[in-house]
Amino acid sequence: MNNKKKVYLRTYGCQMNLHDSERLLSLLAEINYDRCDRGEDADLILFNTCAIRDHANSKFYSHLGEIKRIKLANPQLLVGVGGCIGELEGAKLLAKFKYLDFVFSPDTLEKIPQIISTFEKKERSSAPVLLSNQCSLQEKFSFKDTKIVNKGPRAFVAIMKGCNNFCSYCVVPYTRGRERSRPLMEVFDDVLRLVEVEGVQEVTLLGQNVNSYSPDDVNNTHNVCDVRDVRNVQVFVDLLRKLEEIDGLRIIRYTTSHPRDMSDELIQWHGSSNKLSKHLHLPVQSGSNNILAKMNRGYTIEHYLRLLEKLRTYQKEIVISSDMICGYPNETEDEHISNLTLLDLAQFDFIYSYAFSPRPGTAAALIVDHLSDEIRSQRLRELQLKQLAIQEKIRSKMVGKKYLVLVDGVDKRQQKLKGRTNCMRIVHFTPETEIPFGGASQLQRYLWKWVEVEVSSSTAISAQAHLLS
Ligand code: SAM
Ligand code: SF4
Ligand code: F3S
């Protein structure tokens, strides 16, 4: 008989949060919890939340509201909220939502098994709120990933957390704290284990600002963004070089990086490395120097474009994607046009674009803003349409070319296999020898294998191909 307990976990936000959820599930497995797909079946419900924009915030609150009914039907159920809203709101959440049992933060994941056992033994003395300020310095630095069991050839490995940049619009420095980096050899040992023991071929090094990776104490001595130590970037390149030595590791990706920390050494390594991904995500945020200065980004658009030029000179195959924010407070029509112009100049492979969302506690939220939400949304639509047209042209150059893709699933209609190229482009294809293709049922034969395809047509977001090998 299966006497395992069940956890229902909902994750919002970025890859760091997805990775934190993987760590949470590994920690919970050690105390006999298995994941389930419905809150109604669970003994424990956890929310790993995101506060980056109002939309993510609201989504979580509406899902939390739905839990009340489940808790009323099952009073033994435990409900916990973690992630960035957990850290920001803390005890206020418990006061407002009486059916919530505990609150935690990205720094206190390791304490979850202990808190659950306290509840199970009914030892609770006061409402538990486990935030970053309750951790010792040592605990805040402890985020060894060795417990994570991986289920495929792709894996995330956190190398640093926190952010010192304080971009004027961004809540992350308040939710994830200052930058902390894991020791280089600890990261190396993690990746080695993932490759040798779990068959991982592709790692993504994670952090809010990975290219300021600095495992000694350099990062922890300053709080403000105008202090930079060139050792930081060299140490990041040292880490990349060291990981390159691991036999069996095929692709090394990293995200997210900051243009200000994109050193010449790192750019040159993109040219000479055999394993660094041919895709780089390098958020620019705005095409206007005036807005970049207001955002406290620490670079000009000329500097950013020079980075792209150098990257493309050293690595001819590199494709670059970015993040952009439309409608920063009081953004003028000319500044918006600078965003559109940047798209032409940068030729991004894709972008994540957002309407500015004021986040409580950030500098930009204090600005008296005369821009209406309608204009913001309209500018966002205009930006997205322009980018899609650019993307379509870029992707059309794939037609007739051969690519290696790692098969990772089937398309939504379950009629084609789906995979990604080294540069992260999605390719759909049918194994022509197996028509009619059986979709999900035939997937096992190809899943997580590298195959060669030839692209026959493309759109702005995907390519259609046929299998060559
Ligand atoms: N650390 C990364 C960087 O420096 O670009 C990105 C971190 S953030 C998790 C992801 C993206 O969310 C940002 O690049 C930015 O475009 C967007 N973002 C952050 N705060 C925002 C806000 N208040 N309104 C709209 N978009 C926001
Ligand atoms: Fe936020 Fe800026 Fe830090 Fe990125 S670099 S996480 S946008 S403060
Ligand atoms: Fe969201 Fe926190 Fe990530 S605010 S984007 S989950 S760092």
Coordinates of C-alpha atoms and ligand atoms in Angstrom, one line a residue:
M1 CA 0.0 0.0 0.0
N2 CA 1.3 3.5 -0.8
N3 CA 1.4 5.4 2.4
K4 CA 3.1 8.4 0.9
K5 CA 1.7 11.9 1.6
K6 CA 0.8 14.2 -1.3
V7 CA 2.0 17.7 -2.0
Y8 CA 0.3 20.0 -4.6
L9 CA 2.8 22.7 -5.6
R10 CA 2.1 25.8 -7.8
T11 CA 5.0 27.7 -9.2
Y12 CA 5.0 31.3 -10.6
G13 CA 7.7 33.4 -12.1
C14 CA 11.2 32.9 -13.3
Q15 CA 13.6 29.9 -13.8
M16 CA 15.1 30.6 -10.3
N17 CA 11.6 29.9 -8.9
L18 CA 11.2 26.8 -11.1
H19 CA 14.5 25.6 -9.8
D20 CA 13.6 26.4 -6.2
S21 CA 10.4 24.3 -6.7
E22 CA 12.6 21.4 -7.9
R23 CA 14.7 21.7 -4.7
L24 CA 11.5 21.9 -2.6
L25 CA 10.2 18.7 -4.1
S26 CA 13.5 16.9 -3.5
L27 CA 13.4 18.1 0.1
L28 CA 9.8 16.9 0.5
A29 CA 10.6 13.5 -1.1
E30 CA 13.0 12.9 1.8
I31 CA 10.1 13.2 4.3
N32 CA 7.8 11.0 2.3
Y33 CA 5.9 13.4 0.1
D34 CA 5.0 12.8 -3.6
R35 CA 3.7 15.4 -6.0
C36 CA 0.0 15.4 -7.0
D37 CA -1.9 17.3 -9.6
R38 CA -4.9 18.6 -7.6
G39 CA -5.3 20.5 -4.4
E40 CA -8.2 18.3 -3.4
D41 CA -5.9 15.2 -3.3
A42 CA -3.2 16.9 -1.2
D43 CA -2.0 16.8 2.4
L44 CA 0.1 19.8 1.7
I45 CA -0.4 22.8 -0.7
L46 CA 2.5 25.1 -1.4
F47 CA 2.7 28.2 -3.5
N48 CA 6.0 29.3 -4.8
T49 CA 5.2 32.9 -5.8
C50 CA 6.4 35.7 -8.0
A51 CA 6.1 39.5 -7.4
I52 CA 7.7 40.8 -10.5
R53 CA 4.6 42.4 -12.0
D54 CA 1.0 43.0 -10.8
H55 CA -0.2 40.2 -13.1
A56 CA 1.9 37.5 -11.4
N57 CA 0.8 38.9 -8.0
S58 CA -2.9 38.8 -8.9
K59 CA -2.8 35.3 -10.4
F60 CA -1.4 34.0 -7.1
Y61 CA -4.0 35.7 -4.9
S62 CA -6.8 34.4 -7.0
H63 CA -5.4 30.8 -6.8
L64 CA -5.0 31.2 -3.0
G65 CA -8.6 32.2 -2.7
E66 CA -9.6 28.9 -4.3
I67 CA -7.8 27.0 -1.6
K68 CA -10.2 28.2 1.2
R69 CA -12.9 25.7 0.0
I70 CA -10.4 22.8 0.0
K71 CA -9.2 23.7 3.5
L72 CA -12.7 23.8 4.9
A73 CA -13.4 20.4 3.5
N74 CA -10.1 19.0 4.8
P75 CA -9.0 20.8 8.0
Q76 CA -5.8 18.6 8.3
L77 CA -4.5 20.1 5.1
L78 CA -1.4 22.3 5.5
V79 CA -1.1 25.4 3.3
G80 CA 2.2 27.3 2.9
V81 CA 3.2 30.4 0.8
G82 CA 6.8 30.9 -0.3
G83 CA 8.8 32.7 -3.0
C84 CA 9.0 36.4 -3.6
I85 CA 5.6 37.4 -2.3
G86 CA 6.3 35.3 0.8
E87 CA 9.4 37.3 1.5
L88 CA 7.7 40.6 0.8
E89 CA 4.5 40.1 2.7
G90 CA 5.6 37.8 5.5
A91 CA 3.3 37.7 8.5
K92 CA 0.7 40.0 6.7
L93 CA -0.3 37.0 4.6
L94 CA -1.1 34.9 7.7
A95 CA -3.1 37.8 9.2
K96 CA -5.1 38.2 6.1
F97 CA -5.7 34.6 5.1
K98 CA -6.7 32.6 8.1
Y99 CA -6.5 29.3 6.3
L100 CA -2.8 29.7 5.6
D101 CA -0.5 27.8 8.0
F102 CA 3.0 29.1 7.2
V103 CA 5.0 31.5 5.1
F104 CA 8.5 31.1 3.8
S105 CA 11.0 32.7 1.5
P106 CA 13.5 31.8 -1.2
D107 CA 16.2 31.7 1.5
T108 CA 14.3 29.3 3.8
L109 CA 13.4 26.4 1.6
E110 CA 15.7 24.0 3.6
K111 CA 13.6 24.6 6.7
I112 CA 10.3 23.4 5.1
P113 CA 10.7 19.7 6.2
Q114 CA 11.3 20.8 9.8
I115 CA 8.3 23.1 9.8
I116 CA 6.1 20.4 8.4
S117 CA 7.2 17.9 11.0
T118 CA 6.4 20.5 13.7
F119 CA 2.9 20.7 12.4
E120 CA 2.5 17.0 12.0
K121 CA 3.5 16.5 15.6
K122 CA 1.2 19.4 16.6
E123 CA 4.1 21.2 18.3
R124 CA 3.3 24.5 16.8
S125 CA 3.6 27.4 19.4
S126 CA 3.3 30.5 17.2
A127 CA 2.4 31.3 13.6
P128 CA 5.5 30.3 11.6
V129 CA 6.9 32.9 9.3
L130 CA 10.3 31.9 7.9
L131 CA 11.9 34.8 6.2
S132 CA 15.4 35.7 5.1
N133 CA 16.1 37.7 8.2
Q134 CA 15.7 34.6 10.3
C135 CA 18.5 32.8 8.6
S136 CA 22.1 32.8 9.7
L137 CA 24.6 34.1 7.1
Q138 CA 25.8 30.5 6.6
E139 CA 22.2 29.3 5.9
K140 CA 21.7 32.1 3.4
F141 CA 24.7 30.8 1.5
S142 CA 23.7 27.2 1.6
F143 CA 22.0 26.2 -1.5
K144 CA 23.7 23.0 -2.4
D145 CA 21.8 21.3 -5.3
T146 CA 23.2 17.8 -4.8
K147 CA 19.9 16.5 -3.5
I148 CA 18.0 17.2 -6.7
V149 CA 17.1 14.2 -8.8
N150 CA 16.9 15.1 -12.4
K151 CA 14.5 13.6 -14.9
G152 CA 16.1 14.3 -18.3
P153 CA 19.2 15.5 -20.0
R154 CA 18.6 19.2 -19.2
A155 CA 19.2 20.6 -15.7
F156 CA 19.3 23.9 -13.9
V157 CA 22.2 24.6 -11.5
A158 CA 21.9 27.8 -9.3
I159 CA 25.3 29.5 -9.1
M160 CA 24.4 32.7 -7.4
K161 CA 21.3 34.4 -6.0
G162 CA 20.2 37.9 -5.2
C163 CA 20.8 41.1 -7.0
N164 CA 22.8 44.3 -6.2
N165 CA 21.6 46.3 -9.2
F166 CA 18.5 48.0 -7.9
C167 CA 17.0 48.8 -11.3
S168 CA 14.4 51.5 -10.5
Y169 CA 11.4 49.3 -11.5
C170 CA 12.4 46.0 -10.1
V171 CA 11.4 44.2 -6.9
V172 CA 14.0 41.4 -7.0
P173 CA 16.7 43.1 -4.8
Y174 CA 14.0 43.3 -2.1
T175 CA 12.8 39.8 -2.5
R176 CA 16.0 37.9 -3.1
G177 CA 18.4 40.1 -1.2
R178 CA 22.0 40.9 -2.0
E179 CA 24.2 38.8 -4.4
R180 CA 25.7 35.6 -3.0
S181 CA 27.7 33.1 -5.1
R182 CA 28.4 29.4 -4.5
P183 CA 32.0 28.3 -4.4
L184 CA 33.3 27.4 -7.9
M185 CA 34.2 23.8 -7.0
E186 CA 30.8 23.2 -5.4
V187 CA 29.2 24.2 -8.7
F188 CA 31.6 22.0 -10.6
D189 CA 30.9 19.0 -8.4
D190 CA 27.2 19.5 -8.9
V191 CA 27.5 19.6 -12.6
L192 CA 29.9 16.6 -12.6
R193 CA 27.4 14.6 -10.6
L194 CA 24.5 15.6 -12.9
V195 CA 26.4 14.5 -16.0
E196 CA 28.1 11.4 -14.6
V197 CA 25.3 10.0 -12.4
E198 CA 22.1 11.4 -14.0
G199 CA 23.0 11.6 -17.6
V200 CA 22.6 15.3 -18.0
Q201 CA 23.9 16.8 -21.2
E202 CA 22.8 20.4 -21.0
V203 CA 23.1 22.7 -17.9
T204 CA 21.7 26.1 -17.4
L205 CA 23.6 28.1 -14.8
L206 CA 21.1 30.2 -13.0
G207 CA 21.1 33.5 -11.1
Q208 CA 19.5 36.9 -11.1
N209 CA 22.7 38.3 -12.5
V210 CA 25.0 35.3 -13.4
N211 CA 27.8 37.2 -15.0
S212 CA 28.6 39.0 -11.8
Y213 CA 29.2 35.6 -10.3
S214 CA 31.8 36.1 -7.6
P215 CA 32.3 33.2 -5.1
D216 CA 34.7 35.0 -2.8
D217 CA 33.5 37.9 -0.7
V218 CA 33.8 40.5 -3.4
N219 CA 30.1 40.8 -3.9
N220 CA 29.1 40.8 -0.3
T221 CA 31.1 43.9 0.6
H222 CA 29.0 46.3 -1.3
N223 CA 25.3 47.0 -1.6
V224 CA 25.1 49.5 -4.4
C225 CA 25.4 49.0 -8.0
D226 CA 28.1 51.5 -8.9
V227 CA 30.9 49.4 -7.4
R228 CA 32.2 46.8 -9.9
D229 CA 35.2 44.6 -9.5
V230 CA 36.5 43.1 -12.8
R231 CA 37.5 40.0 -10.9
N232 CA 33.8 39.1 -10.9
V233 CA 33.5 38.6 -14.6
Q234 CA 36.9 36.8 -14.7
V235 CA 35.7 34.3 -12.1
F236 CA 32.5 33.7 -14.1
V237 CA 34.7 32.9 -17.2
D238 CA 36.9 30.7 -14.9
L239 CA 33.8 28.7 -14.0
L240 CA 32.7 28.3 -17.6
R241 CA 36.2 27.1 -18.6
K242 CA 36.2 24.6 -15.7
L243 CA 32.8 23.2 -16.6
E244 CA 34.0 22.8 -20.2
E245 CA 36.3 20.1 -18.9
I246 CA 33.4 17.8 -18.1
D247 CA 33.2 14.9 -20.5
G248 CA 29.6 14.2 -21.6
L249 CA 28.4 17.7 -21.0
R250 CA 27.4 19.1 -24.4
I251 CA 25.8 22.5 -23.8
I252 CA 26.4 25.2 -21.1
R253 CA 23.8 27.9 -20.9
Y254 CA 23.5 30.8 -18.4
T255 CA 20.7 33.2 -17.5
T256 CA 20.2 36.0 -16.7
S257 CA 23.1 38.2 -17.5
H258 CA 23.5 41.9 -17.3
P259 CA 25.0 44.0 -20.2
R260 CA 27.1 45.9 -17.7
D261 CA 28.9 42.7 -16.6
M262 CA 29.5 41.4 -20.2
S263 CA 33.3 41.5 -20.2
D264 CA 35.6 41.2 -23.2
E265 CA 36.8 37.9 -21.7
L266 CA 33.3 36.5 -21.6
I267 CA 32.6 37.7 -25.1
Q268 CA 35.8 36.1 -26.4
W269 CA 34.9 32.8 -24.6
H270 CA 31.7 32.7 -26.6
G271 CA 33.9 32.5 -29.6
S272 CA 36.4 29.9 -28.4
S273 CA 34.3 27.6 -26.2
N274 CA 33.1 24.4 -27.7
K275 CA 30.2 24.0 -25.2
L276 CA 28.8 27.4 -24.6
S277 CA 25.2 27.7 -26.0
K278 CA 24.8 29.6 -29.3
H279 CA 21.9 31.4 -27.7
L280 CA 22.4 34.3 -25.3
H281 CA 19.7 36.2 -23.4
L282 CA 20.9 39.7 -22.7
P283 CA 18.1 42.0 -21.4
V284 CA 18.3 45.5 -22.7
Q285 CA 15.0 46.9 -21.2
S286 CA 14.8 50.1 -23.3
G287 CA 16.1 51.6 -26.5
S288 CA 16.3 55.1 -25.1
N289 CA 19.4 56.4 -23.2
N290 CA 17.2 58.7 -21.2
I291 CA 15.0 55.8 -20.0
L292 CA 18.0 53.5 -19.4
A293 CA 19.5 56.2 -17.1
K294 CA 16.2 56.6 -15.3
M295 CA 16.0 52.8 -14.9
N296 CA 19.5 52.8 -13.4
R297 CA 20.7 50.2 -15.9
G298 CA 24.3 51.5 -16.0
Y299 CA 24.9 51.4 -19.8
T300 CA 23.9 53.3 -22.9
I301 CA 22.3 51.9 -26.0
E302 CA 25.5 52.5 -27.9
H303 CA 27.4 50.3 -25.4
Y304 CA 24.7 47.6 -25.7
L305 CA 24.9 47.6 -29.5
R306 CA 28.7 47.4 -29.3
L307 CA 28.3 44.3 -27.1
L308 CA 26.1 42.7 -29.7
E309 CA 28.6 43.5 -32.5
K310 CA 31.5 42.0 -30.5
L311 CA 29.5 38.9 -29.7
R312 CA 28.5 38.4 -33.3
T313 CA 32.1 39.0 -34.4
Y314 CA 33.6 36.4 -32.1
Q315 CA 30.7 33.9 -32.4
K316 CA 29.2 34.0 -35.9
E317 CA 26.4 31.6 -35.0
I318 CA 25.2 33.4 -31.9
V319 CA 21.6 34.4 -31.6
I320 CA 20.5 36.9 -29.0
S321 CA 17.2 37.5 -27.2
S322 CA 16.2 40.2 -24.8
D323 CA 13.7 41.7 -22.3
M324 CA 12.0 45.1 -22.9
I325 CA 9.7 47.2 -20.8
C326 CA 7.2 49.5 -22.6
G327 CA 5.6 52.5 -21.0
Y328 CA 8.1 53.3 -18.2
P329 CA 6.6 56.3 -16.2
N330 CA 6.2 59.3 -18.5
E331 CA 7.9 57.6 -21.4
T332 CA 7.5 60.0 -24.4
E333 CA 6.5 59.1 -27.9
D334 CA 10.1 59.6 -29.1
E335 CA 11.4 57.3 -26.4
H336 CA 8.9 54.7 -27.5
I337 CA 10.1 55.1 -31.1
S338 CA 13.7 54.5 -29.8
N339 CA 12.4 51.1 -28.5
L340 CA 11.1 50.3 -32.0
T341 CA 14.3 51.5 -33.6
L342 CA 16.4 49.3 -31.3
L343 CA 14.5 46.2 -32.6
D344 CA 15.7 47.0 -36.1
L345 CA 19.2 47.6 -35.0
A346 CA 19.6 44.7 -32.6
Q347 CA 17.8 41.9 -34.7
F348 CA 16.8 39.9 -31.6
D349 CA 15.9 36.3 -32.1
F350 CA 13.0 36.8 -29.7
I351 CA 12.1 39.2 -26.9
Y352 CA 10.1 39.0 -23.7
S353 CA 8.3 42.3 -23.5
Y354 CA 6.1 43.7 -20.7
A355 CA 4.1 46.8 -19.9
F356 CA 5.7 48.6 -17.0
S357 CA 4.0 47.6 -13.7
P358 CA 4.6 49.7 -10.6
R359 CA 6.0 47.6 -7.8
P360 CA 5.5 48.8 -4.3
G361 CA 8.8 49.7 -2.6
T362 CA 10.7 50.4 -5.9
A363 CA 11.9 53.8 -6.9
A364 CA 9.9 53.9 -10.1
A365 CA 6.6 53.3 -8.2
L366 CA 7.1 56.7 -6.6
I367 CA 7.1 58.6 -9.8
V368 CA 4.0 60.6 -10.6
D369 CA 3.2 59.0 -13.9
H370 CA 1.1 60.7 -16.6
L371 CA 1.1 57.8 -19.0
S372 CA -2.3 55.9 -19.3
D373 CA -2.5 52.1 -19.2
E374 CA -4.1 52.3 -22.7
I375 CA -1.1 54.0 -24.2
R376 CA 1.2 51.5 -22.4
S377 CA -0.7 48.5 -23.8
Q378 CA -0.8 50.0 -27.2
R379 CA 2.9 50.6 -27.2
L380 CA 3.5 47.1 -26.1
R381 CA 1.4 45.7 -28.9
E382 CA 3.2 47.8 -31.4
L383 CA 6.6 46.6 -30.1
Q384 CA 5.5 43.0 -30.2
L385 CA 4.1 43.2 -33.7
K386 CA 7.3 44.8 -35.0
Q387 CA 9.4 42.1 -33.3
L388 CA 7.3 39.3 -34.7
A389 CA 7.8 40.7 -38.2
I390 CA 11.6 40.9 -37.6
Q391 CA 11.6 37.4 -36.2
E392 CA 9.8 36.0 -39.2
K393 CA 12.5 37.3 -41.5
I394 CA 15.3 36.0 -39.3
R395 CA 13.7 32.5 -39.0
S396 CA 13.0 32.3 -42.7
K397 CA 16.8 31.9 -43.2
M398 CA 16.5 28.5 -41.5
V399 CA 14.7 27.0 -44.5
G400 CA 16.8 24.5 -46.4
K401 CA 19.3 24.3 -43.6
K402 CA 20.2 21.3 -41.4
Y403 CA 20.0 21.4 -37.6
L404 CA 20.7 19.1 -34.7
V405 CA 17.8 19.2 -32.3
L406 CA 17.3 17.6 -28.9
V407 CA 13.8 16.1 -28.9
D408 CA 11.8 17.2 -25.8
G409 CA 8.2 16.4 -26.5
V410 CA 5.3 16.6 -29.0
D411 CA 3.5 19.6 -30.3
K412 CA 0.2 20.8 -28.8
R413 CA -1.9 18.8 -31.3
Q414 CA 0.3 15.7 -30.6
Q415 CA 0.9 15.3 -34.3
K416 CA 4.6 16.2 -34.5
L417 CA 7.8 15.7 -32.5
K418 CA 9.2 18.9 -30.9
G419 CA 12.8 19.8 -30.1
R420 CA 15.1 22.7 -29.7
T421 CA 18.3 23.6 -31.5
N422 CA 21.5 24.5 -29.6
C423 CA 20.3 28.2 -30.1
M424 CA 17.0 27.4 -28.5
R425 CA 14.8 27.6 -31.6
I426 CA 11.8 25.3 -31.5
V427 CA 11.5 22.9 -34.4
H428 CA 8.5 20.6 -35.1
F429 CA 9.0 17.6 -37.3
T430 CA 7.6 14.2 -38.3
P431 CA 9.6 11.1 -38.6
E432 CA 8.5 10.4 -42.2
T433 CA 9.2 6.7 -42.0
E434 CA 6.4 6.5 -39.3
I435 CA 3.4 8.1 -40.9
P436 CA 0.8 8.2 -39.5
F437 CA 2.8 9.4 -36.5
G438 CA 1.5 8.2 -33.2
G439 CA 2.2 11.4 -31.2
A440 CA 2.8 10.9 -27.5
S441 CA 2.7 7.1 -27.7
Q442 CA 5.7 7.1 -30.1
L443 CA 7.6 9.8 -28.3
Q444 CA 9.5 7.4 -26.1
R445 CA 11.6 6.3 -29.1
Y446 CA 12.9 9.8 -29.7
L447 CA 12.6 11.5 -26.4
W448 CA 15.9 13.2 -25.3
K449 CA 17.8 12.0 -28.4
W450 CA 19.7 14.4 -30.7
V451 CA 18.5 14.0 -34.2
E452 CA 19.3 15.8 -37.5
V453 CA 16.5 17.6 -39.3
E454 CA 16.2 19.8 -42.4
V455 CA 13.9 22.8 -42.1
S456 CA 11.2 23.1 -44.8
S457 CA 9.3 26.1 -43.6
S458 CA 9.2 28.6 -40.7
T459 CA 7.2 31.1 -38.8
A460 CA 8.1 33.8 -36.3
I461 CA 8.1 31.3 -33.5
S462 CA 8.8 27.9 -34.8
A463 CA 10.1 25.9 -37.8
Q464 CA 8.8 22.8 -39.5
A465 CA 11.3 20.2 -40.6
H466 CA 11.8 16.6 -41.6
L467 CA 14.0 14.0 -40.0
L468 CA 17.3 13.2 -41.6
S469 CA 18.8 10.7 -39.1
Ligands
SAM1 N1 17.9 40.1 -13.9 C1 17.4 40.2 -15.2 C2 17.8 41.5 -15.8 O1 18.5 42.3 -15.3 O2 17.3 41.8 -16.9 C3 15.9 40.1 -15.2 C4 15.1 39.8 -14.1 S1 13.4 40.0 -14.1 C5 13.0 38.5 -13.2 C6 12.7 39.6 -15.7 C7 12.2 40.8 -16.4 O3 11.0 41.3 -15.9 C8 13.1 42.0 -16.5 O4 14.2 41.8 -17.4 C9 12.2 43.1 -16.9 O5 12.1 43.2 -18.3 C10 10.9 42.6 -16.3 N2 10.4 43.4 -15.2 C11 11.0 43.5 -14.0 N3 10.3 44.4 -13.3 C12 9.3 44.9 -14.0 C13 8.2 45.8 -13.8 N4 8.1 46.5 -12.7 N5 7.3 46.0 -14.8 C14 7.5 45.4 -16.0 N6 8.4 44.5 -16.2 C15 9.3 44.2 -15.3
SF4_2 FE1 15.9 43.3 -11.4 FE2 17.8 44.8 -12.5 FE3 18.4 42.9 -10.7 FE4 17.6 42.2 -13.1 S1 19.5 43.4 -12.7 S2 17.0 41.3 -11.2 S3 16.1 43.8 -13.6 S4 17.3 44.8 -10.3
F3S3 FE1 9.4 36.7 -9.8 FE2 11.0 36.5 -7.8 FE3 11.7 35.5 -10.1 S1 9.8 38.3 -8.3 S2 10.7 36.7 -11.6 S3 10.1 34.8 -8.8 S4 13.1 36.5 -8.6

